[in-house]
mmCIF file of C-alpha atoms and ligand atoms in Angstrom:
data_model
loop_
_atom_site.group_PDB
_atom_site.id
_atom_site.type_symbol
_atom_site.label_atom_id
_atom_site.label_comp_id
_atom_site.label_asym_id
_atom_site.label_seq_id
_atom_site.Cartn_x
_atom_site.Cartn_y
_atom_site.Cartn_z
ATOM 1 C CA UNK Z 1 26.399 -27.797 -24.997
ATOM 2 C CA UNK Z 2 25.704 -25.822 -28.257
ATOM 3 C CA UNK Z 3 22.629 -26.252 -30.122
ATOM 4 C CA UNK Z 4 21.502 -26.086 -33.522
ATOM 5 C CA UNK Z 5 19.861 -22.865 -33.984
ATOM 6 C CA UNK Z 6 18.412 -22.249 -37.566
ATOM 7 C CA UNK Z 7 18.614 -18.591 -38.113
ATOM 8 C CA UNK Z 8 16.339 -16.863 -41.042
ATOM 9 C CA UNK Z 9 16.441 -13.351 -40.882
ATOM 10 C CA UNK Z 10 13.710 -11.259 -41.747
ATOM 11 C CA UNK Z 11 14.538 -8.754 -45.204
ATOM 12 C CA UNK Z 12 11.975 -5.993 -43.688
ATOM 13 C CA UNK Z 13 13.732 -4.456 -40.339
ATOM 14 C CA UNK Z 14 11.642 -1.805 -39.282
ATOM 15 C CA UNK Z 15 14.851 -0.304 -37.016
ATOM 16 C CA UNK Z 16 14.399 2.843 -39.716
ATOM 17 C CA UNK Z 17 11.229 3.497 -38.153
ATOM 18 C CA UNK Z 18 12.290 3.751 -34.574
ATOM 19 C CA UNK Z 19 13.194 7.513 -32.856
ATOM 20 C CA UNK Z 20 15.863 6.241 -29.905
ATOM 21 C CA UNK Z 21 14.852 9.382 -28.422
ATOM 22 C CA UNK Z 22 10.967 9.088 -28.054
ATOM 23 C CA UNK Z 23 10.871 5.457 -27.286
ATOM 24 C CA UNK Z 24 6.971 4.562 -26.122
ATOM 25 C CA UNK Z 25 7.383 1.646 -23.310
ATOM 26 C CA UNK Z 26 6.511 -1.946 -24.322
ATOM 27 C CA UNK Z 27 5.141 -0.928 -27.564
ATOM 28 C CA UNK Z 28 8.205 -0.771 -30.122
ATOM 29 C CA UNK Z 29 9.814 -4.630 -30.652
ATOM 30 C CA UNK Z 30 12.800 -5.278 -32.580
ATOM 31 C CA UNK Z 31 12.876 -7.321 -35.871
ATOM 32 C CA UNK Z 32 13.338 -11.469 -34.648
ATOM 33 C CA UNK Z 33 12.103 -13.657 -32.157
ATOM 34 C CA UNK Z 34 13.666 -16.563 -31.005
ATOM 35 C CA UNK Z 35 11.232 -19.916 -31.296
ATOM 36 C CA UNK Z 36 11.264 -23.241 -29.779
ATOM 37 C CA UNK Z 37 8.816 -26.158 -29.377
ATOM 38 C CA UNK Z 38 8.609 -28.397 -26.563
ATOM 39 C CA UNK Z 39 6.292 -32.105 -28.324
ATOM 40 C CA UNK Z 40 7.367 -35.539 -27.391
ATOM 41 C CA UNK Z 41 9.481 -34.538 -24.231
ATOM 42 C CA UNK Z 42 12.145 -32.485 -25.617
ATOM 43 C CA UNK Z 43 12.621 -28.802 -26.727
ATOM 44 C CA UNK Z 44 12.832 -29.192 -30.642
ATOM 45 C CA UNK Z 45 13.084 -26.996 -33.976
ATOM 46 C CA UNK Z 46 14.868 -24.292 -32.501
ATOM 47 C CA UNK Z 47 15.020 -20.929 -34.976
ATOM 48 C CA UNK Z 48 15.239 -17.303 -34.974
ATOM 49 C CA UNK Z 49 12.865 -15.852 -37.445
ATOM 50 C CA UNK Z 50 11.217 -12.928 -38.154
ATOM 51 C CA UNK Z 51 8.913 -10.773 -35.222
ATOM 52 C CA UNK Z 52 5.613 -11.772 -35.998
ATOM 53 C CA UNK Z 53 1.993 -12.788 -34.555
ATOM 54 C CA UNK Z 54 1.769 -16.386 -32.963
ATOM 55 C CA UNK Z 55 -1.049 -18.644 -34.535
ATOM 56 C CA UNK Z 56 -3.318 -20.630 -31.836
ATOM 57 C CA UNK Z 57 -6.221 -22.519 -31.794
ATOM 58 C CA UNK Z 58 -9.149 -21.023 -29.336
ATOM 59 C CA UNK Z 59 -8.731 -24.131 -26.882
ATOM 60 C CA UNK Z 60 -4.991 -23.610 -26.483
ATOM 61 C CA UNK Z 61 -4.242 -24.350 -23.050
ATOM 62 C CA UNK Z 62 -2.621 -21.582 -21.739
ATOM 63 C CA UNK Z 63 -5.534 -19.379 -22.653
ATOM 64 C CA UNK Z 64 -7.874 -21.202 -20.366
ATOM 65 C CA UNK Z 65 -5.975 -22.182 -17.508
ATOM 66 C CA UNK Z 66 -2.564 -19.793 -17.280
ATOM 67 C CA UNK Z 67 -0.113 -22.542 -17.642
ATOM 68 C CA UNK Z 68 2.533 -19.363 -18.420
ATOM 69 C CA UNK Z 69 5.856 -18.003 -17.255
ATOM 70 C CA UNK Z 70 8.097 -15.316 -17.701
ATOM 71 C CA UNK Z 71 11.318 -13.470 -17.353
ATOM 72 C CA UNK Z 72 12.676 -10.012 -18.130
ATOM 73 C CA UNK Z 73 16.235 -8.674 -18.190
ATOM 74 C CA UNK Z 74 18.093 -5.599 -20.080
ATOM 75 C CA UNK Z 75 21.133 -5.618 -22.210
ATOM 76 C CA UNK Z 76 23.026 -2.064 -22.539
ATOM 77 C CA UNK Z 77 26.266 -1.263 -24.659
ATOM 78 C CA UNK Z 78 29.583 -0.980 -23.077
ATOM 79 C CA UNK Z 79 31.011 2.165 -24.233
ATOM 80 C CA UNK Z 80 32.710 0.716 -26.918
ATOM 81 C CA UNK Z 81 29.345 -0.957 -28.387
ATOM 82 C CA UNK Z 82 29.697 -4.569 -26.900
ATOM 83 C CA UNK Z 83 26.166 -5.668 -25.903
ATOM 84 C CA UNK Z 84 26.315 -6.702 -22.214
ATOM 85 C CA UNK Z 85 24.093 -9.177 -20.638
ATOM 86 C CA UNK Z 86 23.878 -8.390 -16.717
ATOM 87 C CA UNK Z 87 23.417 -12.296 -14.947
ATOM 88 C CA UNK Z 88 21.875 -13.948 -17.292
ATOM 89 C CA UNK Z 89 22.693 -17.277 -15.429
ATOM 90 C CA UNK Z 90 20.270 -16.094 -12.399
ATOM 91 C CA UNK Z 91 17.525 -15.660 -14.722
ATOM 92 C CA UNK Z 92 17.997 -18.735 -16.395
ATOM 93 C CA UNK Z 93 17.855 -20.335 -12.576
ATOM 94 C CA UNK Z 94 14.328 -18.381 -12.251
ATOM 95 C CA UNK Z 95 12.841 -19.017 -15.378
ATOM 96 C CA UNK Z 96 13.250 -22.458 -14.312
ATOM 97 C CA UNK Z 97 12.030 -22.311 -11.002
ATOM 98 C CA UNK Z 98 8.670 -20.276 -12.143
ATOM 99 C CA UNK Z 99 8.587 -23.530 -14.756
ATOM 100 C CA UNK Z 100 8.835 -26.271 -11.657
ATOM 101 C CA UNK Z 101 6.442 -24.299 -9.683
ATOM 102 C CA UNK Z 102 4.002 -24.353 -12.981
ATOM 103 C CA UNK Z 103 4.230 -27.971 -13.830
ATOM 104 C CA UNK Z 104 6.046 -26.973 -16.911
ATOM 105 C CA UNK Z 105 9.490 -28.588 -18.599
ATOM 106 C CA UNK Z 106 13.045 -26.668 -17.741
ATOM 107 C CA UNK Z 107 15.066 -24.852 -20.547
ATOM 108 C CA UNK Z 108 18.331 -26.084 -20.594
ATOM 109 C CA UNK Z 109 20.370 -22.620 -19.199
ATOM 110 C CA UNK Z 110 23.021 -23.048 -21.523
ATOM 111 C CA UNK Z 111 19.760 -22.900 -24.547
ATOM 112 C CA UNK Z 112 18.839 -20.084 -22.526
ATOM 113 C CA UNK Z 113 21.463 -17.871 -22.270
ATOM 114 C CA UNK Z 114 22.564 -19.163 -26.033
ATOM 115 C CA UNK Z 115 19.640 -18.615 -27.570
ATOM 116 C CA UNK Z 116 19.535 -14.373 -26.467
ATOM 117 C CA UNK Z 117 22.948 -14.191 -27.518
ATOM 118 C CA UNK Z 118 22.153 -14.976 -30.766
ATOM 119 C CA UNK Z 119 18.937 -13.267 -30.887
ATOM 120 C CA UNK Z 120 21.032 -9.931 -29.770
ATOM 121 C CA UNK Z 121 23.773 -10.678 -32.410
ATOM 122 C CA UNK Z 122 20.709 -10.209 -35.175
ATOM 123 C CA UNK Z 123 19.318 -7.411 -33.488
ATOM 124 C CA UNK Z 124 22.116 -5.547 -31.671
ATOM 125 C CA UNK Z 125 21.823 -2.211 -33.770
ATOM 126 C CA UNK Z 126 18.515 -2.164 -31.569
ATOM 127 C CA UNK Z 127 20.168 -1.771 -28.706
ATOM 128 C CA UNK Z 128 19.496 2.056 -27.833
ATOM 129 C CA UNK Z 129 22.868 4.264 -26.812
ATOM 130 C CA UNK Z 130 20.254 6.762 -25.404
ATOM 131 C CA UNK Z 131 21.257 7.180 -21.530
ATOM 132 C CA UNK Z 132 18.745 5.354 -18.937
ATOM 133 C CA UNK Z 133 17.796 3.103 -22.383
ATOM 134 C CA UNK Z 134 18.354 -0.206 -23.107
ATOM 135 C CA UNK Z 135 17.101 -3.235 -24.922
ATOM 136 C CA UNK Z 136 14.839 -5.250 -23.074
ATOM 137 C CA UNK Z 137 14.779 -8.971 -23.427
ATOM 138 C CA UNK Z 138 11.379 -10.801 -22.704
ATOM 139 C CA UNK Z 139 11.766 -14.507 -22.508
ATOM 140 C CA UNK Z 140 8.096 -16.962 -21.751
ATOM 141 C CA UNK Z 141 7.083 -19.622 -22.172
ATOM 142 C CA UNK Z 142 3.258 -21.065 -22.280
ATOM 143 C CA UNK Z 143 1.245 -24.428 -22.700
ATOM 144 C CA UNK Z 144 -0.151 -24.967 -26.086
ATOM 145 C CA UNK Z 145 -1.561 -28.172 -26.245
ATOM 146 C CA UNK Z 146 -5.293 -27.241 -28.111
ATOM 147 C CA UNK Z 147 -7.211 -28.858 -25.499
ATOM 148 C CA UNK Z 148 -10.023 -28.647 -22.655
ATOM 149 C CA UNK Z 149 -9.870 -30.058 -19.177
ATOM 150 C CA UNK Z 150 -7.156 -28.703 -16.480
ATOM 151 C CA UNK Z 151 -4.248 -30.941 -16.383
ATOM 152 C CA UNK Z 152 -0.422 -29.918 -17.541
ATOM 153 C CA UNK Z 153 -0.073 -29.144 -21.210
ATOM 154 C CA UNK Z 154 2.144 -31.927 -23.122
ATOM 155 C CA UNK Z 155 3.637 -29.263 -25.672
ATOM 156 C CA UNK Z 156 5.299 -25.331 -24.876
ATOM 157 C CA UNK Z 157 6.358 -22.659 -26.629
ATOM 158 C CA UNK Z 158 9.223 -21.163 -25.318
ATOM 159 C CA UNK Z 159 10.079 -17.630 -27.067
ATOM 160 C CA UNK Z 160 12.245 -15.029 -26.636
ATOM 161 C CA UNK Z 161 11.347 -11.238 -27.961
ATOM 162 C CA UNK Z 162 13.553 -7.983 -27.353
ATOM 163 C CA UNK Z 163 11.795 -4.642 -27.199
ATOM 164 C CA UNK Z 164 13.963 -1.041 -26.796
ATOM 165 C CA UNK Z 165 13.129 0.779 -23.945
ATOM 166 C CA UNK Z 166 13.545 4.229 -22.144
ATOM 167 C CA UNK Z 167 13.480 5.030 -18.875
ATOM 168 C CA UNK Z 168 11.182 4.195 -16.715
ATOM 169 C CA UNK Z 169 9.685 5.417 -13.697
ATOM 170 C CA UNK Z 170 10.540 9.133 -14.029
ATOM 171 C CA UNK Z 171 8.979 10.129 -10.458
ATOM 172 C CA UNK Z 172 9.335 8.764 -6.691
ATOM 173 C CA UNK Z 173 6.512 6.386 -6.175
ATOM 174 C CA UNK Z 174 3.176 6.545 -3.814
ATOM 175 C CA UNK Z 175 2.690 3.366 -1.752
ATOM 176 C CA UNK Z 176 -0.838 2.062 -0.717
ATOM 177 C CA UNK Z 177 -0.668 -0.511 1.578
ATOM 178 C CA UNK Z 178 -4.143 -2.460 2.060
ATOM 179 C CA UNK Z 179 -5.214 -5.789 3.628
ATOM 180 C CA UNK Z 180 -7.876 -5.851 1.147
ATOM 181 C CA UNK Z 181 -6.233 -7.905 -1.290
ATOM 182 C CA UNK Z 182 -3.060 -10.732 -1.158
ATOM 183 C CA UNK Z 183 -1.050 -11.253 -3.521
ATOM 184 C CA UNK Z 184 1.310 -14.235 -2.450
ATOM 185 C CA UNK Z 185 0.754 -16.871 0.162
ATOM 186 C CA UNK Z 186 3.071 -19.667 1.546
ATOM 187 C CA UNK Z 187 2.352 -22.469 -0.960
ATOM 188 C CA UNK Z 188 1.370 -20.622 -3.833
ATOM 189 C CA UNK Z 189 3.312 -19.053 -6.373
ATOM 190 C CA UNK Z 190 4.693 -15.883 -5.461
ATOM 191 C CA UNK Z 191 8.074 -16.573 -6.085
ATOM 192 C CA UNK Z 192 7.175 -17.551 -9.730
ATOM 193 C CA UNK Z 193 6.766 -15.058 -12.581
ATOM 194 C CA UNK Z 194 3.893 -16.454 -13.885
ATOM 195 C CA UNK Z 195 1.473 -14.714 -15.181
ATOM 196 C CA UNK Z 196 -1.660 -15.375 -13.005
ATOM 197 C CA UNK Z 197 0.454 -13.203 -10.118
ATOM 198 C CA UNK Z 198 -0.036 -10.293 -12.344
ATOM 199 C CA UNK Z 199 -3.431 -10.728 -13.463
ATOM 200 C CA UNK Z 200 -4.203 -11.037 -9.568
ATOM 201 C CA UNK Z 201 -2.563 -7.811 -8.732
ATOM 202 C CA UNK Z 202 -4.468 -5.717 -12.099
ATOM 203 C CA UNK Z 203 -7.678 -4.680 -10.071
ATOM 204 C CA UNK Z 204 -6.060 -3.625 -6.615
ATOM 205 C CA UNK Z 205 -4.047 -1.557 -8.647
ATOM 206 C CA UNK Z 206 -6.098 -0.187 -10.482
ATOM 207 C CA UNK Z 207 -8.385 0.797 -7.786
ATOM 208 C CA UNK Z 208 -4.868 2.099 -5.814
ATOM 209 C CA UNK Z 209 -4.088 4.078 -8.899
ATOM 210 C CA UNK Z 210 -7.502 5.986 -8.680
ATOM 211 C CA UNK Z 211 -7.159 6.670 -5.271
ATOM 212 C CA UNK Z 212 -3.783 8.573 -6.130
ATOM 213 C CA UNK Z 213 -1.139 5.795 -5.409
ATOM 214 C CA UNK Z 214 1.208 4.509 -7.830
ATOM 215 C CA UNK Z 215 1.685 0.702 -6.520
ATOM 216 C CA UNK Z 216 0.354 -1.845 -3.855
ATOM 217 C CA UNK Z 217 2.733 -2.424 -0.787
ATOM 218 C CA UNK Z 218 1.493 -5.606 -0.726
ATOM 219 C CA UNK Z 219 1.314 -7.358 2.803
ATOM 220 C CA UNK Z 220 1.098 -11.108 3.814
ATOM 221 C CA UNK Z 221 -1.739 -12.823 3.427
ATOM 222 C CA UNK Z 222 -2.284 -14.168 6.975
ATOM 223 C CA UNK Z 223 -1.687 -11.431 9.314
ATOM 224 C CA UNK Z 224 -1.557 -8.346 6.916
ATOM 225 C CA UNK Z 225 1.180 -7.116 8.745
ATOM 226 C CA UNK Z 226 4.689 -8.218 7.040
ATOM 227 C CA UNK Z 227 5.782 -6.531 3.861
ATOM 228 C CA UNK Z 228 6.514 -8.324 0.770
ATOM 229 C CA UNK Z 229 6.822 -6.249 -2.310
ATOM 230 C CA UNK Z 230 5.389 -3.384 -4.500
ATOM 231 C CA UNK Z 231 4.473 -3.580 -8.371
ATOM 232 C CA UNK Z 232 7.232 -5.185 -9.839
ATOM 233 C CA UNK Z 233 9.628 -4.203 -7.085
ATOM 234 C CA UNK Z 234 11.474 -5.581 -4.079
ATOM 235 C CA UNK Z 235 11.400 -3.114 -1.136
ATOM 236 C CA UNK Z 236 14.502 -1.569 0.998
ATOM 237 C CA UNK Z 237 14.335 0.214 3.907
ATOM 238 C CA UNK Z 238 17.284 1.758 5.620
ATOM 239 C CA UNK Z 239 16.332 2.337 8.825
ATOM 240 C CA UNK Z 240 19.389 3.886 11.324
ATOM 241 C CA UNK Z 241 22.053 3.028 8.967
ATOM 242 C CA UNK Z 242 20.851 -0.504 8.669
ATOM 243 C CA UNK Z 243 19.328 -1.906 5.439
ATOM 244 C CA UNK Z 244 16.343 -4.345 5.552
ATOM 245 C CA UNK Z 245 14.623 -5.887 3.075
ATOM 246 C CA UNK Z 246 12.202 -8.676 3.555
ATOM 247 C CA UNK Z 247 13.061 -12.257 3.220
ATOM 248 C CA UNK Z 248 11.770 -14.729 0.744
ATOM 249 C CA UNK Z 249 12.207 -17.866 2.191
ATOM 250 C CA UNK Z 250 8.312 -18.556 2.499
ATOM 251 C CA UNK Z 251 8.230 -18.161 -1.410
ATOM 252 C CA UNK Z 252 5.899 -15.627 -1.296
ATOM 253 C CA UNK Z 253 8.473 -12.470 -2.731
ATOM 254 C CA UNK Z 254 9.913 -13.007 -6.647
ATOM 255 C CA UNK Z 255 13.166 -13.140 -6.026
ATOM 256 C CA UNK Z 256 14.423 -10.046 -7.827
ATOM 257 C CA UNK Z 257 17.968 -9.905 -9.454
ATOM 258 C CA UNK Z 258 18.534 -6.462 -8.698
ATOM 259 C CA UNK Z 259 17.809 -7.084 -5.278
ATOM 260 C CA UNK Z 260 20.316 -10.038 -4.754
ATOM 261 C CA UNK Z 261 22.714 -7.286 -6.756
ATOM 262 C CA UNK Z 262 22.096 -4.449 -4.175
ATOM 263 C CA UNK Z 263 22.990 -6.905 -1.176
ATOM 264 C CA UNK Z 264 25.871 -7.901 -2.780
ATOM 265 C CA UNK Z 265 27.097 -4.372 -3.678
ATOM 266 C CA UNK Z 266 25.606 -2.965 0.182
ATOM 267 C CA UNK Z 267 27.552 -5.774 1.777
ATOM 268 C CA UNK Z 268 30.851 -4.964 -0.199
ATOM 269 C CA UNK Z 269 30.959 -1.333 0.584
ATOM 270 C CA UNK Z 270 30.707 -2.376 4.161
ATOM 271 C CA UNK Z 271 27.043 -1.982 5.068
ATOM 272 C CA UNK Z 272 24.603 -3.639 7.460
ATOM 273 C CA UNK Z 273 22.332 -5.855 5.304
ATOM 274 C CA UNK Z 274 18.849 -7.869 7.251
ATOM 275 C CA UNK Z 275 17.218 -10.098 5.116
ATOM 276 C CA UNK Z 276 14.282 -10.892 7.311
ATOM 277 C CA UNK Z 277 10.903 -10.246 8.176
ATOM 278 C CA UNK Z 278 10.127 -6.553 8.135
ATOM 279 C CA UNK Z 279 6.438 -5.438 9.505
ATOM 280 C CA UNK Z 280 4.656 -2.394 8.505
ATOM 281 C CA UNK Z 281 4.294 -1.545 12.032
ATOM 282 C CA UNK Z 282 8.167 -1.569 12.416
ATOM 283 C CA UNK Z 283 8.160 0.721 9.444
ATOM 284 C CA UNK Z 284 6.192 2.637 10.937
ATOM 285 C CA UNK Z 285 7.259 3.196 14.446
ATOM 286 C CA UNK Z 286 10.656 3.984 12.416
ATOM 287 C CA UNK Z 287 9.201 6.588 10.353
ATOM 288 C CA UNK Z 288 7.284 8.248 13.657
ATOM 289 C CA UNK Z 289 10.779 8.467 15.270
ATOM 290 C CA UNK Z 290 12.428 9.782 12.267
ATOM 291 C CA UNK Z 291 14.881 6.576 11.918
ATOM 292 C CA UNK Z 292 13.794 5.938 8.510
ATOM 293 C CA UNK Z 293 16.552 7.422 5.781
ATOM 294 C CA UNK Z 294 15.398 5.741 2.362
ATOM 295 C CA UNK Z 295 12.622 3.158 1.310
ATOM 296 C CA UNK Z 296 12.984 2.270 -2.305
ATOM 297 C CA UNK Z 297 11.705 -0.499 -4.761
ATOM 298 C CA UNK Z 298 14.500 -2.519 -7.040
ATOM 299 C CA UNK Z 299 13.587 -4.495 -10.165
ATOM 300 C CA UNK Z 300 15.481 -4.696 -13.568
ATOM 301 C CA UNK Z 301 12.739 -2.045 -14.858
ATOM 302 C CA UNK Z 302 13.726 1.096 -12.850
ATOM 303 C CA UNK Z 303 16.794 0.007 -11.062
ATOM 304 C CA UNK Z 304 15.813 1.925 -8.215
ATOM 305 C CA UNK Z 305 12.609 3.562 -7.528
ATOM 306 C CA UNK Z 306 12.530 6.203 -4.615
ATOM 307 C CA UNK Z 307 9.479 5.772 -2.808
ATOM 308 C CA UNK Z 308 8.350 9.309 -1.978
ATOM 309 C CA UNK Z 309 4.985 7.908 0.962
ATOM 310 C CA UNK Z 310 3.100 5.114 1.398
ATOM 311 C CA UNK Z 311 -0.521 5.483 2.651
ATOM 312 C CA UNK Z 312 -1.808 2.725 5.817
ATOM 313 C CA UNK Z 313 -5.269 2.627 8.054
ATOM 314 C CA UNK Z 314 -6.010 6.472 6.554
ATOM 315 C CA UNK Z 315 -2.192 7.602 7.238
ATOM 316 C CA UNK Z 316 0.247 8.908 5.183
ATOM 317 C CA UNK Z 317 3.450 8.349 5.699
ATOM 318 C CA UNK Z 318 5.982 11.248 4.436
ATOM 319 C CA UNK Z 319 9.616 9.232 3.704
ATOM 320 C CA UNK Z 320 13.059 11.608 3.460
ATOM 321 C CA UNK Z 321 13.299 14.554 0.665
ATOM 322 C CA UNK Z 322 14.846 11.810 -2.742
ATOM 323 C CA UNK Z 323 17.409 14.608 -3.240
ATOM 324 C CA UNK Z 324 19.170 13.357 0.311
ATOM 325 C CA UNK Z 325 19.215 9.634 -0.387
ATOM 326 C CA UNK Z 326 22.643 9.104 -0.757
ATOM 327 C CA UNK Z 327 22.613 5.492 -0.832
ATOM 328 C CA UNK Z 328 19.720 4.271 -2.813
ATOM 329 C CA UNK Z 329 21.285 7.112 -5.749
ATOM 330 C CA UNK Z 330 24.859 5.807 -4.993
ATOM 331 C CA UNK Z 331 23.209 1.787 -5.926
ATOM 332 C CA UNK Z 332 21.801 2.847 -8.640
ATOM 333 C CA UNK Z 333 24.744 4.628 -10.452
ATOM 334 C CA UNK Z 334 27.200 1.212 -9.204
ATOM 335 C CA UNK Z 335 25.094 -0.792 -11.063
ATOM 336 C CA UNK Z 336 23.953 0.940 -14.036
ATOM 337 C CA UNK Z 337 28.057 1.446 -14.517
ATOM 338 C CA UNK Z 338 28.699 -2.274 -14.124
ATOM 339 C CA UNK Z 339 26.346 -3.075 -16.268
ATOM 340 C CA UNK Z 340 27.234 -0.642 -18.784
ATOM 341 C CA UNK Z 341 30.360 -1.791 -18.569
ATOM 342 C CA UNK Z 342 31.594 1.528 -17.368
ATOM 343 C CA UNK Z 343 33.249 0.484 -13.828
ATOM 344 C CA UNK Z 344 35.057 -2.487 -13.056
ATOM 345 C CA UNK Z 345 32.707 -5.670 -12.447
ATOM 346 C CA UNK Z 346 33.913 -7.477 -9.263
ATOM 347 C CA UNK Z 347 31.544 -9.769 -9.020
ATOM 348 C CA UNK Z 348 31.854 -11.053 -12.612
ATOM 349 C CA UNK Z 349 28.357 -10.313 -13.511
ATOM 350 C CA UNK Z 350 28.525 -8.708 -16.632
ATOM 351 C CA UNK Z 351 28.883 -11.149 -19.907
ATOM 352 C CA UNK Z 352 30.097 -9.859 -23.160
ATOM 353 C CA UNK Z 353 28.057 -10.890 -26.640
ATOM 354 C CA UNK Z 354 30.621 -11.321 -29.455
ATOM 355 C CA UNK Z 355 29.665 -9.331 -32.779
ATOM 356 C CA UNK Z 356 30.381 -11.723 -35.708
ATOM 357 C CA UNK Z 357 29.711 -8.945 -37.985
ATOM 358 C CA UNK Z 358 31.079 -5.405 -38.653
ATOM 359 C CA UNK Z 359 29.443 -2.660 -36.395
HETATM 360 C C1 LIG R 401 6.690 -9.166 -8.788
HETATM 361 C C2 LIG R 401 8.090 -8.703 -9.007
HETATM 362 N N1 LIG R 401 8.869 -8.459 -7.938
HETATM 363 C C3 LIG R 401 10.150 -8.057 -8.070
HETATM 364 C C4 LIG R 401 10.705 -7.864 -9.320
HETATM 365 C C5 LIG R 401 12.142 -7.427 -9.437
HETATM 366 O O1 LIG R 401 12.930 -8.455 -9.978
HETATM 367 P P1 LIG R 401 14.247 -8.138 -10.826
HETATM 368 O O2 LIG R 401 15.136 -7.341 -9.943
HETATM 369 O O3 LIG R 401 14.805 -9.477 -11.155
HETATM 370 O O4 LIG R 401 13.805 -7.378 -12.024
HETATM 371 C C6 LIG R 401 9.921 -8.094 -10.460
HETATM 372 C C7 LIG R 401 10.486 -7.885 -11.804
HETATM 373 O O5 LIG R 401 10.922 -8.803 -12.435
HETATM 374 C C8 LIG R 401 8.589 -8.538 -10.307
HETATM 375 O O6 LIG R 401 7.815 -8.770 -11.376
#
């Protein structure tokens, strides 16, 4: 279906302003925002307008009682300036999972995935050509009924925002895993991005961070023994040739895009994937006997993120020299290519956005 989006482009772009090659993270957003409202059981006046603040009254819902959700996702140029979206279709699938598990209404995919594309046709000259840059796209919704008492909100806002970013992590992370603090447990809403998870995680990490570690390795919440996931990361861990990376059945792990990419890509180049259960005592033992050859995070954010050690029960844990982890490296360069649209995509995961206008 194609909707009716009314499109009213802002005459102030502040794209003159912006140095591609000293972009600060998260801080820098492009010049329109995509807008819609949810009232009366159905997503209505749907517009692109001008970047700008949001205006809510003090009891708006989602203030109070988190009724929020988000997604993220990059689009990069293929090298002869076509914006690329990389599976836009999965993220549709999870913004609308983290919206089931929050009570909240679905957004149709097709508005979804319509609505960036013509949010990126306005803004595509802030796609950055910079390498290891790219535009990020920040779809959320939230509750915004002006109300008190905890019950579903009747109305949402469900907006769409791009911001240009650099790179990312620039050096192998530091792991602290702790049973000190949960994150997810079986029943609540770890698979969701939804922003309570993250408000959850802000003081173990901080407190991790002082102690010299970059991210949680965050552990179940019932025996503190099985790994889940790191910052906003899913974990692989090649032990012996074999790569393992927890499973997320119990709905305690976001499912992470990049993650479902890497077992694709592993599987086609013929290697041993485990999606299962992985303990930290498993990890362990590996590392002792010197099985383990890579342990990296994946996430749209970094791609991949070496882990360097991770620190357990007053042990650190040294993990292989990054320079000889020929795999993890060899994943990240596949799918920054496909989704630069510099190497053939086999899997179909790249999608073109048509440029109406001259570039
Ligand atoms: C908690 C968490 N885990 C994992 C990921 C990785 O997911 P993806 O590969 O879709 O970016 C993210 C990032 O979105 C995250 O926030």
């Amino acid at each position: 279906m194609k909707y009716n989006i009314e499109v009213n482009p802002t005459n102030n772009s502040k794209l003159s302003e912006l140095d591609f090659n000293n972009i600060p993270f998260g801080k820098v957003f492009s010049d329109h925002m995509f807008v819609a409202d949810y009232y009366d059981g159905a997503w209505r006046d749907l517009r692109i307008e001008a970047y700008q603040p949001l205006s809510l009254t003090p009891a708006t819902m989602v203030l109070h009682y988190a009724q929020t959700i988000f997604e993220g996702m990059k689009v990069l140029k293929s090298p002869d300036g076509i914006p690329l979206l990389f599976r836009p279709e999965m993220h549709a699938k999870r913004f609308n999972r983290s919206a089931h598990r929050m009570a909240m209404p679905d957004v149709p995919e097709d508005l979804f995935e319509q609505a960036i594309r013509e949010l990126i046709q306005l803004d595509y000259k802030w796609i950055p050509d910079v390498p290891e840059s790219a535009l990020y796209i920040r779809p959320f919704m939230f509750g915004n009924d002006p109300y008190i008492g905890v019950r579903p909100s009747d109305r949402y806002q469900f907006i769409i925002f791009t911001a240009p970013v650099g790179s990312y992590y620039a050096d192998p992370v530091k792991l602290l895993a702790t049973s000190q603090y949960v994150r997810a447990v079986e029943g609540g809403t770890g698979f969701a991005k939804t922003g309570g998870n993250y408000a959850a995680s802000l003081l173990p990490q901080k407190e991790a961070r002082a102690a010299g570690f970059d991210q949680i390795m965050w552990l179940d919440a019932v025996e503190h023994k099985y790994i889940h996931e790191c910052g906003t990361m899913n974990i692989f861990i090649i032990i012996d040739g074999k790569v393992i990376t927890p499973a997320t059945e119990e709905g305690t792990i976001l499912e992470g895009i990049t993650r479902d990419t890497f077992i694709h890509l592993l599987r086609a180049s013929g290697y041993e994937v485990e999606i299962r259960p992985v303990s930290i005592d498993e990890l362990i033992e590996a590392v002792d006997a010197g099985k383990v050859q890579d342990m990296f995070g994946s996430g749209t954010a970094a791609v991949v993120a070496p882990i360097s050690h991770f620190h357990y029960k007053g042990t650190t844990y040294e993990l292989p020299e990054v320079a000889n982890r020929t795999i993890s490296q060899q994943l990240k360069k596949d799918m920054n290519n496909i989704r630069s649209g510099k190497s053939e995509d086999l899997f179909n995961w790249v999608k073109p956005i048509a440029l109406a206008i001259e570039q």
